[in-house]
Short mmCIF file of C-alpha atoms and ligand atoms in Angstrom, two decimals:
data_model
loop_
_atom_site.label_atom_id
_atom_site.label_comp_id
_atom_site.label_asym_id
_atom_site.label_seq_id
_atom_site.Cartn_x
_atom_site.Cartn_y
_atom_site.Cartn_z
CA MET H 25 49.99 2.55 -87.88
CA ARG H 26 50.03 -0.70 -88.92
CA VAL H 27 47.62 -2.40 -87.36
CA PHE H 28 47.25 -6.29 -87.21
CA VAL H 29 43.57 -7.52 -86.36
CA ALA H 30 43.24 -11.25 -85.29
CA GLY H 31 39.34 -12.37 -85.66
CA ALA H 32 39.43 -10.12 -88.74
CA THR H 33 36.56 -12.10 -90.45
CA GLY H 34 34.27 -12.25 -87.57
CA ALA H 35 30.74 -10.29 -86.67
CA ILE H 36 33.12 -7.18 -84.64
CA GLY H 37 35.97 -7.63 -87.03
CA ARG H 38 33.76 -7.39 -90.06
CA GLN H 39 32.75 -3.80 -88.76
CA LEU H 40 36.44 -2.95 -87.07
CA VAL H 41 38.34 -3.49 -90.10
CA PRO H 42 37.14 -1.05 -92.85
CA ARG H 43 36.67 1.57 -89.89
CA LEU H 44 40.73 1.44 -89.30
CA VAL H 45 41.24 1.79 -92.81
CA ALA H 46 39.26 4.66 -93.31
CA ALA H 47 40.73 6.18 -90.46
CA GLY H 48 44.07 5.77 -92.47
CA HIS H 49 45.49 2.65 -91.07
CA GLU H 50 46.97 -0.28 -92.97
CA VAL H 51 45.39 -3.24 -91.49
CA HIS H 52 46.42 -6.91 -91.41
CA GLY H 53 43.60 -9.23 -91.30
CA MET H 54 44.18 -12.87 -89.95
CA THR H 55 41.70 -15.88 -90.93
CA ARG H 56 42.25 -19.57 -90.90
CA SER H 57 40.75 -19.80 -94.18
CA GLU H 58 42.16 -19.38 -97.93
CA SER H 59 38.65 -18.60 -99.02
CA LYS H 60 38.17 -15.74 -96.75
CA GLN H 61 40.84 -13.85 -98.30
CA ALA H 62 38.83 -12.00 -100.81
CA MET H 63 36.48 -10.87 -98.45
CA LEU H 64 39.14 -9.32 -96.41
CA SER H 65 40.75 -7.57 -99.39
CA GLU H 66 37.47 -6.05 -100.09
CA LEU H 67 37.37 -4.83 -96.55
CA GLY H 68 40.43 -3.06 -97.57
CA ALA H 69 43.10 -5.50 -95.29
CA VAL H 70 46.10 -7.38 -96.20
CA PRO H 71 45.04 -11.10 -95.65
CA VAL H 72 47.02 -13.11 -93.68
CA VAL H 73 46.53 -16.69 -93.18
CA ALA H 74 46.99 -18.56 -89.56
CA ASP H 75 45.79 -20.60 -87.05
CA ALA H 76 45.73 -18.72 -83.80
CA LEU H 77 46.37 -21.97 -81.93
CA ASP H 78 49.31 -22.70 -84.02
CA PRO H 79 52.53 -20.41 -81.78
CA GLY H 80 54.69 -20.66 -85.34
CA GLN H 81 51.94 -19.64 -87.61
CA VAL H 82 51.16 -16.97 -85.27
CA ALA H 83 54.81 -15.60 -84.78
CA GLU H 84 55.35 -15.78 -88.51
CA ALA H 85 52.06 -13.81 -89.30
CA VAL H 86 53.15 -11.18 -87.02
CA SER H 87 56.59 -10.94 -87.76
CA ARG H 88 55.68 -10.30 -91.58
CA ALA H 89 53.41 -7.89 -90.85
CA ARG H 90 55.39 -5.72 -88.36
CA PRO H 91 52.56 -4.07 -86.52
CA ASP H 92 52.42 -1.22 -84.39
CA VAL H 93 49.48 -2.60 -82.55
CA ILE H 94 47.81 -5.80 -82.67
CA VAL H 95 43.70 -6.49 -82.14
CA HIS H 96 42.51 -9.67 -80.44
CA GLU H 97 39.35 -10.49 -81.63
CA LEU H 98 39.09 -14.48 -81.50
CA THR H 99 36.39 -16.02 -80.35
CA ALA H 100 34.28 -19.46 -81.48
CA ILE H 101 30.97 -18.93 -80.06
CA GLY H 102 28.86 -20.28 -82.66
CA ALA H 103 25.45 -21.39 -81.15
CA VAL H 104 25.88 -21.69 -77.68
CA ASP H 105 23.45 -24.37 -75.31
CA MET H 106 22.96 -22.94 -72.17
CA ARG H 107 22.61 -25.89 -70.66
CA HIS H 108 25.72 -26.92 -72.08
CA PHE H 109 27.68 -23.60 -71.00
CA GLU H 110 30.82 -25.02 -70.24
CA ARG H 111 31.04 -27.29 -73.52
CA ASP H 112 30.17 -24.78 -75.60
CA PHE H 113 32.70 -22.01 -74.72
CA ALA H 114 35.38 -24.62 -74.61
CA PRO H 115 37.05 -23.48 -77.95
CA THR H 116 36.65 -19.69 -76.70
CA ASN H 117 38.42 -20.63 -73.90
CA ARG H 118 41.28 -21.76 -75.52
CA LEU H 119 41.61 -18.54 -78.09
CA ARG H 120 41.62 -16.61 -74.54
CA THR H 121 44.14 -18.38 -73.34
CA GLU H 122 46.56 -20.21 -75.44
CA GLY H 123 45.43 -17.41 -78.26
CA THR H 124 46.33 -14.78 -76.53
CA ASP H 125 49.68 -15.93 -75.17
CA HIS H 126 50.66 -16.94 -78.95
CA LEU H 127 49.58 -13.26 -80.01
CA LEU H 128 51.31 -11.69 -76.95
CA SER H 129 54.74 -13.80 -77.61
CA ALA H 130 54.43 -12.85 -81.42
CA GLY H 131 53.55 -9.14 -80.40
CA GLN H 132 56.61 -8.84 -77.93
CA ALA H 133 59.29 -10.42 -80.31
CA VAL H 134 58.23 -7.58 -83.17
CA GLY H 135 57.58 -4.64 -80.23
CA VAL H 136 54.24 -3.58 -80.61
CA ARG H 137 53.56 -0.46 -78.91
CA ARG H 138 49.77 -1.80 -78.25
CA PHE H 139 47.74 -4.65 -77.97
CA VAL H 140 43.91 -4.44 -77.51
CA ALA H 141 42.00 -7.38 -76.60
CA GLN H 142 38.36 -8.48 -76.46
CA SER H 143 37.16 -9.11 -73.21
CA PHE H 144 33.70 -9.71 -71.89
CA GLY H 145 31.87 -7.16 -69.62
CA ALA H 146 28.51 -8.58 -69.62
CA PHE H 147 28.26 -11.05 -66.96
CA LEU H 148 31.93 -10.37 -65.53
CA TYR H 149 30.93 -8.50 -62.38
CA ALA H 150 30.31 -9.56 -58.86
CA ARG H 151 26.81 -10.07 -58.38
CA THR H 152 26.67 -8.08 -54.95
CA GLY H 153 26.44 -4.38 -54.30
CA GLY H 154 25.17 -1.89 -56.95
CA ALA H 155 23.30 -2.95 -60.42
CA VAL H 156 25.72 -0.79 -62.69
CA LYS H 157 29.51 -1.64 -62.18
CA GLY H 158 32.84 0.01 -62.82
CA GLU H 159 35.93 -1.22 -64.15
CA GLU H 160 37.58 -1.46 -60.69
CA ASP H 161 34.54 -3.03 -59.43
CA PRO H 162 35.19 -7.01 -58.33
CA LEU H 163 34.83 -9.40 -60.87
CA ASP H 164 32.38 -12.54 -59.45
CA SER H 165 34.68 -14.91 -58.09
CA SER H 166 32.07 -17.14 -57.64
CA PRO H 167 29.87 -17.64 -61.34
CA ALA H 168 27.20 -20.34 -61.73
CA ARG H 169 29.57 -23.64 -62.02
CA GLU H 170 28.89 -23.67 -65.93
CA MET H 171 30.16 -20.48 -66.09
CA ARG H 172 33.80 -20.85 -64.20
CA THR H 173 35.75 -22.07 -66.74
CA MET H 174 34.67 -19.19 -69.21
CA VAL H 175 35.27 -16.60 -66.67
CA ALA H 176 38.57 -18.08 -65.85
CA ALA H 177 39.93 -17.69 -69.45
CA VAL H 178 38.70 -14.15 -69.76
CA ARG H 179 40.59 -13.45 -66.15
CA HIS H 180 43.57 -15.14 -68.07
CA LEU H 181 43.28 -12.97 -71.08
CA GLU H 182 42.68 -9.77 -68.89
CA GLU H 183 45.92 -10.39 -66.58
CA ALA H 184 48.25 -11.43 -69.33
CA VAL H 185 47.58 -8.31 -71.40
CA MET H 186 47.39 -6.02 -68.98
CA GLY H 187 50.26 -7.38 -67.19
CA ALA H 188 52.51 -7.13 -70.25
CA ASP H 189 54.76 -4.34 -69.25
CA TRP H 190 56.34 -4.36 -72.84
CA THR H 191 53.57 -3.14 -74.46
CA GLU H 192 50.33 -0.73 -73.82
CA GLY H 193 47.68 -3.60 -72.89
CA VAL H 194 44.33 -2.78 -73.16
CA VAL H 195 41.24 -5.09 -72.64
CA LEU H 196 37.75 -4.17 -73.79
CA ARG H 197 35.03 -5.36 -71.82
CA TYR H 198 32.31 -5.63 -74.52
CA GLY H 199 28.40 -5.66 -73.45
CA ALA H 200 26.43 -8.16 -75.27
CA PHE H 201 26.35 -7.72 -79.17
CA TYR H 202 23.84 -6.75 -81.17
CA GLY H 203 23.12 -5.80 -84.89
CA PRO H 204 24.68 -6.82 -87.95
CA GLY H 205 26.24 -9.93 -88.30
CA THR H 206 25.84 -10.96 -84.51
CA ALA H 207 22.78 -13.38 -83.00
CA MET H 208 20.96 -10.50 -81.98
CA ALA H 209 19.80 -9.20 -85.48
CA PRO H 210 16.76 -9.68 -87.77
CA GLY H 211 16.40 -13.32 -88.62
CA ALA H 212 19.72 -14.51 -86.58
CA GLU H 213 19.22 -17.12 -83.63
CA GLU H 214 18.35 -14.96 -80.37
CA PHE H 215 15.83 -12.81 -82.16
CA GLU H 216 14.01 -15.42 -83.66
CA LEU H 217 14.10 -17.19 -80.38
CA ILE H 218 12.45 -14.16 -78.83
CA ARG H 219 9.88 -14.02 -81.73
CA ARG H 220 8.70 -17.41 -81.71
CA ARG H 221 8.69 -17.04 -77.74
CA LYS H 222 11.01 -19.37 -76.56
CA PHE H 223 13.04 -17.11 -74.69
CA PRO H 224 11.35 -16.68 -71.61
CA LEU H 225 11.40 -14.34 -68.59
CA VAL H 226 12.91 -16.41 -65.73
CA GLY H 227 12.13 -15.65 -62.11
CA ASP H 228 11.92 -11.89 -61.60
CA GLY H 229 13.85 -10.80 -64.61
CA GLY H 230 15.92 -8.88 -62.22
CA GLY H 231 19.28 -9.54 -63.93
CA VAL H 232 20.91 -6.18 -65.63
CA TRP H 233 22.16 -6.49 -68.85
CA SER H 234 24.42 -4.21 -71.06
CA PHE H 235 24.31 -3.84 -75.01
CA ILE H 236 26.53 -2.65 -77.52
CA HIS H 237 25.79 -2.05 -81.16
CA ILE H 238 28.30 -4.21 -83.06
CA ALA H 239 29.30 -0.95 -85.12
CA ASP H 240 29.41 1.15 -81.57
CA ALA H 241 32.08 -1.64 -80.62
CA ALA H 242 34.04 -1.00 -83.54
CA GLU H 243 34.18 2.66 -83.24
CA ALA H 244 35.50 2.06 -79.52
CA THR H 245 37.85 -0.53 -80.82
CA VAL H 246 39.36 2.19 -83.23
CA ALA H 247 39.60 4.85 -80.43
CA ALA H 248 41.32 2.09 -78.43
CA VAL H 249 43.64 1.46 -81.05
CA GLU H 250 44.63 5.04 -81.31
CA HIS H 251 44.81 6.25 -77.81
CA GLY H 252 43.80 3.64 -75.18
CA SER H 253 45.99 3.35 -72.19
CA ARG H 254 46.62 0.22 -70.40
CA GLY H 255 43.71 -1.15 -68.77
CA ALA H 256 39.94 -2.10 -68.75
CA TYR H 257 37.44 -0.33 -70.35
CA ASN H 258 34.06 -1.20 -70.37
CA VAL H 259 32.33 -0.85 -73.85
CA VAL H 260 28.94 -0.61 -73.45
CA ASP H 261 25.94 1.58 -74.08
CA ASP H 262 24.37 4.09 -71.88
CA ASP H 263 21.17 2.22 -70.80
CA PRO H 264 21.55 -1.10 -68.45
CA ALA H 265 18.62 -2.37 -68.41
CA PRO H 266 16.94 -5.25 -65.98
CA VAL H 267 15.74 -8.40 -68.30
CA ALA H 268 12.40 -7.91 -67.11
CA GLU H 269 12.30 -4.49 -69.18
CA TRP H 270 14.36 -4.84 -72.30
CA LEU H 271 12.95 -8.58 -73.55
CA PRO H 272 9.22 -7.54 -73.33
CA ALA H 273 10.20 -4.00 -74.78
CA LEU H 274 12.40 -6.35 -77.15
CA ALA H 275 9.36 -9.15 -77.83
CA GLN H 276 6.99 -5.85 -79.28
CA THR H 277 9.83 -4.86 -81.30
CA LEU H 278 9.91 -7.65 -82.98
CA GLY H 279 5.77 -7.89 -83.16
CA ALA H 280 6.13 -10.86 -80.78
CA LYS H 281 3.99 -11.88 -77.96
CA LYS H 282 4.78 -11.53 -74.52
CA PRO H 283 7.65 -13.49 -73.47
CA MET H 284 6.36 -16.45 -71.23
CA ARG H 285 7.25 -16.09 -67.63
CA VAL H 286 8.67 -19.03 -65.74
CA PRO H 287 10.24 -19.41 -62.18
CA ARG H 288 13.68 -20.27 -61.35
CA PHE H 289 13.69 -24.16 -61.09
CA ILE H 290 11.88 -24.22 -64.84
CA GLY H 291 14.17 -21.74 -66.01
CA ARG H 292 16.97 -24.18 -65.01
CA LEU H 293 15.59 -26.98 -66.94
CA PHE H 294 16.33 -25.50 -70.37
CA ALA H 295 18.62 -22.51 -69.66
CA GLY H 296 20.75 -24.28 -66.97
CA GLU H 297 22.31 -22.44 -63.95
CA ALA H 298 23.94 -20.21 -66.00
CA GLY H 299 21.22 -18.78 -67.76
CA VAL H 300 19.35 -18.59 -64.32
CA VAL H 301 22.03 -16.20 -63.04
CA MET H 302 21.80 -13.95 -66.56
CA MET H 303 18.57 -13.56 -66.11
CA THR H 304 18.00 -12.89 -62.40
CA GLU H 305 21.34 -11.71 -60.65
CA ALA H 306 23.76 -10.33 -63.76
CA ARG H 307 25.16 -6.66 -63.07
CA GLY H 308 25.16 -4.19 -65.79
CA ALA H 309 28.49 -2.02 -66.66
CA SER H 310 29.25 1.88 -66.68
CA ASN H 311 30.69 3.39 -70.09
CA ALA H 312 31.80 6.35 -67.89
CA LYS H 313 35.53 5.65 -68.04
CA ALA H 314 35.30 4.54 -72.11
CA THR H 315 33.69 7.92 -73.06
CA ARG H 316 35.80 10.26 -71.05
CA GLU H 317 39.06 8.87 -71.80
CA LEU H 318 38.54 7.42 -75.40
CA SER H 319 36.49 10.64 -76.45
CA TRP H 320 34.06 7.96 -77.62
CA HIS H 321 30.12 7.79 -77.42
CA PRO H 322 27.68 5.40 -78.73
CA ALA H 323 25.38 6.25 -81.68
CA HIS H 324 23.08 3.87 -80.48
CA PRO H 325 23.18 5.00 -77.00
CA SER H 326 20.30 2.26 -75.53
CA SER H 327 19.48 -1.19 -76.86
CA ARG H 328 15.56 -0.08 -76.46
CA GLN H 329 16.01 1.71 -79.35
CA GLY H 330 19.16 0.10 -81.17
CA PHE H 331 17.19 -3.24 -81.29
CA ALA H 332 14.46 -1.60 -83.55
CA ALA H 333 17.14 0.08 -85.97
CA ALA H 334 19.33 -3.44 -85.85
N1 NAP I 18 30.30 -9.72 -76.68
C1 NAP I 18 29.55 -10.37 -77.27
O1 NAP I 18 28.13 -10.63 -76.72
C2 NAP I 18 30.02 -11.56 -78.32
C3 NAP I 18 31.20 -11.69 -78.22
C4 NAP I 18 32.01 -12.71 -78.73
C5 NAP I 18 30.63 -13.04 -79.88
N2 NAP I 18 29.56 -12.84 -79.87
C6 NAP I 18 28.59 -13.37 -80.68
O2 NAP I 18 28.73 -14.85 -81.06
C7 NAP I 18 28.37 -14.67 -82.10
C8 NAP I 18 29.30 -16.22 -82.70
O3 NAP I 18 30.48 -15.27 -82.57
P1 NAP I 18 31.72 -16.33 -82.94
O4 NAP I 18 32.66 -16.30 -81.99
O5 NAP I 18 31.35 -17.44 -83.63
O6 NAP I 18 32.43 -16.05 -84.23
P2 NAP I 18 32.68 -15.06 -85.17
O7 NAP I 18 31.97 -13.80 -84.91
O8 NAP I 18 32.86 -15.63 -86.62
O9 NAP I 18 34.62 -14.76 -85.19
C9 NAP I 18 35.52 -15.20 -84.63
C10 NAP I 18 36.70 -14.66 -85.21
O10 NAP I 18 37.63 -15.44 -84.89
C11 NAP I 18 38.46 -16.23 -85.62
N3 NAP I 18 39.03 -17.46 -85.25
C12 NAP I 18 38.34 -18.42 -84.33
N4 NAP I 18 39.23 -19.10 -84.51
C13 NAP I 18 40.21 -18.86 -84.75
C14 NAP I 18 41.99 -19.78 -85.27
N5 NAP I 18 41.91 -21.05 -84.52
N6 NAP I 18 42.49 -19.21 -85.65
C15 NAP I 18 42.23 -17.87 -86.08
N7 NAP I 18 41.16 -17.28 -86.19
C16 NAP I 18 40.22 -17.58 -85.80
C17 NAP I 18 37.63 -16.53 -86.92
O11 NAP I 18 38.22 -16.51 -88.01
P3 NAP I 18 38.11 -17.61 -89.16
O12 NAP I 18 36.62 -18.24 -88.86
O13 NAP I 18 38.02 -16.68 -90.55
O14 NAP I 18 39.22 -18.45 -89.31
C18 NAP I 18 36.68 -14.97 -86.86
O15 NAP I 18 37.38 -14.11 -86.96
C19 NAP I 18 28.32 -13.65 -82.87
O16 NAP I 18 26.84 -13.56 -82.66
C20 NAP I 18 28.86 -12.60 -81.96
O17 NAP I 18 28.33 -11.66 -82.03
C21 NAP I 18 29.13 -11.83 -78.61
#
């Protein structure tokens, strides 16, 4: 198939493009930067330069590539200050709203048969009931104030993609990424915070996190490109874990001292309400549907071992 990847140069894109190429697909990889074209060629893609927020550029890039499938992996998360979550997610929110709409219009014009988009499974589900959620479970209708616009943008993306009746609209609710090119890798930002004991355990650390190794996320995406059906898939590992368990274990893996424990009101000072909610109330996700319907299984089934190999 001809596959158009928006976000081909990012943490997930760099894992995804070579896997699509190895599976025999012709990949067109989008970037804003002339200078990243060589990297895309090396990964095996045809480079395409376009700004996702410019509808004319997106329409032209897609019409030239004439893809069978579009993959939307656009984000601009960078380094997030948890106290300013809303501000720091604003560029990503635009990519998830306007960027999604431009890619969908361009895809409709050339009649793509499938449209696969990155959603965000970690921290999306309602913080009531069981610890681990399936795709049919309700999403959080009252997120922490700083997270409201992020959740609204994810909902926009999901509704627009799954609601597109002219294509097979697939959304992948990835867990929190770790591994090469992500913020959770040796020397990268979040691992360093944990190693330097600047990532404390807030409250009871009862929030449950679902992780996914970036290579496993890419493998699941290839499967979704090839035979995903309209709907949402949790792309997470087999082992959702409370912060109180995974954080001390990761600190030990990194050779760090045990994380500090702080009460919620102190946690709020450095991580904002959003950080406190993630640490104490978040729900994890189940990969039962993705493993069953995509014939995919993560090679790193648990972050507890996966972190050591990251
Ligand atoms: N599920 C998760 O846990 C999750 C999800 C997303 C990100 N993250 C993490 O967050 C960290 C940073 O991610 P990130 O979002 O800053 O960057 P990233 O991984 O570098 O990916 C961003 C991608 O979007 C493209 N892009 C952004 N704005 C664009 C625009 N206006 N037009 C065209 N393309 C555009 C970039 O292309 P060019 O720059 O080449 O134009 C790049 O390919 C990483 O550690 C990543 O793993 C985690």
